[in-house]
Amino acid sequence: MCRSIKTLRPPVLPEEATEDDIRAAALQYVRKISGFRAPAAHNREVFERAVDEIAGATARLLDGLEVRGAHPHPAVRKPAPGPRPDAV
């Protein structure tokens, strides 16, 4: 997998993925598969259509996923209990 593509579902991504996040991942995928960072003019339409289709498929996938048993994000941990009042 292309290292520039990040996981877009909770709890890996603490908030819901934005359209920009999804489009960026789709663009990275098409770049990797096609071998072109930017397409030549004669390939631009098919390149952009692929990005649009993959972004749409990604959005549908994320909308349909059900993540069970996800652990809370590490930044949302409960604080450690303080000393007991009778432990003086």
Short mmCIF file of C-alpha atoms in Angstrom, two decimals:
data_model
loop_
_atom_site.label_atom_id
_atom_site.label_comp_id
_atom_site.label_asym_id
_atom_site.label_seq_id
_atom_site.Cartn_x
_atom_site.Cartn_y
_atom_site.Cartn_z
CA MET A 1 0.00 0.00 0.00
CA CYS A 2 1.14 3.53 -0.65
CA ARG A 3 2.53 4.94 2.57
CA SER A 4 0.85 8.28 1.90
CA ILE A 5 -2.60 6.75 2.21
CA LYS A 6 -3.77 6.80 5.81
CA THR A 7 -6.54 4.84 7.51
CA LEU A 8 -9.70 6.94 7.38
CA ARG A 9 -11.95 5.21 9.89
CA PRO A 10 -12.34 5.65 13.63
CA PRO A 11 -10.69 4.98 15.99
CA VAL A 12 -7.53 5.38 13.88
CA LEU A 13 -8.78 8.75 12.64
CA PRO A 14 -10.35 10.37 15.73
CA GLU A 15 -12.98 12.26 13.74
CA GLU A 16 -14.97 11.41 10.63
CA ALA A 17 -13.00 11.55 7.37
CA THR A 18 -13.64 14.67 5.30
CA GLU A 19 -14.23 14.78 1.55
CA ASP A 20 -10.70 16.22 1.25
CA ASP A 21 -9.25 13.25 3.19
CA ILE A 22 -11.09 10.80 0.95
CA ARG A 23 -10.13 12.57 -2.27
CA ALA A 24 -6.45 12.78 -1.21
CA ALA A 25 -6.39 9.03 -0.54
CA ALA A 26 -8.06 8.32 -3.90
CA LEU A 27 -5.55 10.56 -5.69
CA GLN A 28 -2.61 8.79 -4.03
CA TYR A 29 -4.06 5.42 -5.03
CA VAL A 30 -4.52 6.43 -8.69
CA ARG A 31 -1.01 7.92 -8.78
CA LYS A 32 0.45 4.70 -7.40
CA ILE A 33 -1.48 2.39 -9.71
CA SER A 34 -0.98 4.49 -12.86
CA GLY A 35 2.64 5.35 -12.17
CA PHE A 36 1.96 9.01 -12.98
CA ARG A 37 2.17 11.84 -10.47
CA ALA A 38 0.30 14.08 -12.91
CA PRO A 39 -1.24 12.74 -16.10
CA ALA A 40 -0.46 14.07 -19.56
CA ALA A 41 -3.24 16.09 -21.16
CA HIS A 42 -4.45 13.11 -23.19
CA ASN A 43 -4.84 11.03 -19.99
CA ARG A 44 -6.23 13.72 -17.69
CA GLU A 45 -9.92 12.83 -18.17
CA VAL A 46 -9.51 9.12 -17.42
CA PHE A 47 -7.18 9.92 -14.50
CA GLU A 48 -9.67 12.35 -12.91
CA ARG A 49 -12.58 9.97 -13.53
CA ALA A 50 -10.68 7.21 -11.72
CA VAL A 51 -10.01 9.53 -8.75
CA ASP A 52 -13.73 10.45 -8.61
CA GLU A 53 -14.85 6.82 -8.79
CA ILE A 54 -12.41 5.67 -6.13
CA ALA A 55 -13.33 8.58 -3.85
CA GLY A 56 -17.00 7.63 -4.22
CA ALA A 57 -16.31 3.97 -3.48
CA THR A 58 -14.23 4.97 -0.46
CA ALA A 59 -16.99 7.22 0.91
CA ARG A 60 -19.55 4.39 0.50
CA LEU A 61 -17.20 1.95 2.22
CA LEU A 62 -16.63 4.27 5.18
CA ASP A 63 -20.37 5.01 5.46
CA GLY A 64 -21.14 1.30 5.58
CA LEU A 65 -18.47 0.15 8.02
CA GLU A 66 -19.50 -0.83 11.53
CA VAL A 67 -16.56 -0.83 13.93
CA ARG A 68 -17.27 -3.05 16.91
CA GLY A 69 -15.29 -3.21 20.11
CA ALA A 70 -13.17 -0.20 19.20
CA HIS A 71 -11.02 0.99 22.03
CA PRO A 72 -11.22 4.67 22.91
CA HIS A 73 -8.65 6.95 21.32
CA PRO A 74 -5.45 7.05 23.47
CA ALA A 75 -5.94 10.76 24.19
CA VAL A 76 -9.28 9.97 25.87
CA ARG A 77 -7.95 7.75 28.64
CA LYS A 78 -9.32 8.09 32.14
CA PRO A 79 -6.91 9.79 34.55
CA ALA A 80 -5.16 7.59 37.07
CA PRO A 81 -6.91 7.60 40.44
CA GLY A 82 -5.42 9.97 42.97
CA PRO A 83 -4.44 8.99 46.51
CA ARG A 84 -7.27 7.79 48.70
CA PRO A 85 -8.34 10.36 51.32
CA ASP A 86 -7.81 7.88 54.18
CA ALA A 87 -4.30 6.92 53.01
CA VAL A 88 -2.40 9.52 55.04
#
